[in-house]
């Protein structure tokens, strides 16, 4: 199996390298042809680059995004401005956004909003009510919480998925950034193929970049032979296109519209510690049952219809009878898209941080926040709020970890407590505030998750499961090393120059 993966990856890398080389050759030939007009060409391109920089600085972009473009354009004025114009003028990106808008129009009509639930939350917890109101304005309804189970590890998540599939009677939807055909997937597939024979519909979405090196090219055909429908989201094309940045990083698992799981878990052995990568892999998810599952069904269908025809009868996936006796708190599933400029994930985090009164506990594999998040965390800590963040000690990408550490100095200096998970790599993406509200999902505290990827999460208020999330944070913290100011000084002394250089490129890492 490993040999097949290596062959698949090698073959694709060779193709990518050849196509990239072809583009470079084409570019060089074009420059050579225009060499007789080089002075005129230089002046025109310099003017274009200056105009583009002025345009960027006057747009309502995030400051980090402006810097990420302005620096290379001014450093390479000959082609920097032209590159920006080409990237923004690509028809594929515009078509992608138009498709999403069209699909979203159909999907949003199926969401169900209950004013009484909103009023009840606002009355019982004003801070949560205001956060919820923002999410509702972003298009996501609030539900009275059904049954909720916090899954503190990948091992627990895998078992929960298997048991949920065994209960399936109508359909199973799986959406994952990474799928690898190892034991994790094999065990799920065994249950899925049995259910398909029983008449259960199975659909799987995987990302074209995330699963580029983990799935063989004939994966869709092999799944189709088993009766399973698949979709490769935004297939990777080795051509310079901005759309390739927009990856499906969501993790959504739904059974019959009655059970849903979301969190950080991809479908690969390291997530359940069956394969050791970067030490012990710590991850988490949440399983919910009840009306709130409806939103995850619609999120999945929204992604599915981006590259597939809309089902004639979508309502069959959401017309479900629910037992409303088992309710606990309030739930609000939501997703984020890089195409709508709303930045729902970041704004929800900011809203939670700004309304904290006692504590903010965060786990994230990548800590590359923009200026707004850094300021919010520092202000909270300086206001006497207990702000703690757990990040990996053993990184999966050394350069990203180096940039993460470049933020330690400012955060720690302002009272934010940072802990590195010494047993290995923490991939969990959670935020628990005041033991009263929490978010669990796929959204990292980095630029790619907050601005470039399609993401999913769930906002939880007034539920007993928040205590489980908080307790898991405390237990995990006991395995961590606190990053004190003295340790920050040592890190800066050893890697300060590299951190400074890489931090400039933080928005694109």
Short mmCIF file of C-alpha atoms in Angstrom, two decimals, residues 35 100 152 287 337 340 346 365 367 424 490 500:
data_model
loop_
_atom_site.label_atom_id
_atom_site.label_comp_id
_atom_site.label_asym_id
_atom_site.label_seq_id
_atom_site.Cartn_x
_atom_site.Cartn_y
_atom_site.Cartn_z
CA UNK A 35 13.66 42.48 -25.12
CA UNK A 100 -21.37 29.10 -4.77
CA UNK A 152 -11.59 14.01 23.10
CA UNK A 287 -21.03 14.52 18.01
CA UNK A 337 -16.30 30.48 2.81
CA UNK A 340 -18.07 35.84 0.50
CA UNK A 346 -12.60 34.86 12.69
CA UNK A 365 -2.20 23.48 15.74
CA UNK A 367 -1.04 30.09 15.91
CA UNK A 424 3.63 15.55 20.20
CA UNK A 490 15.88 31.67 24.33
CA UNK A 500 11.40 37.59 11.53
#
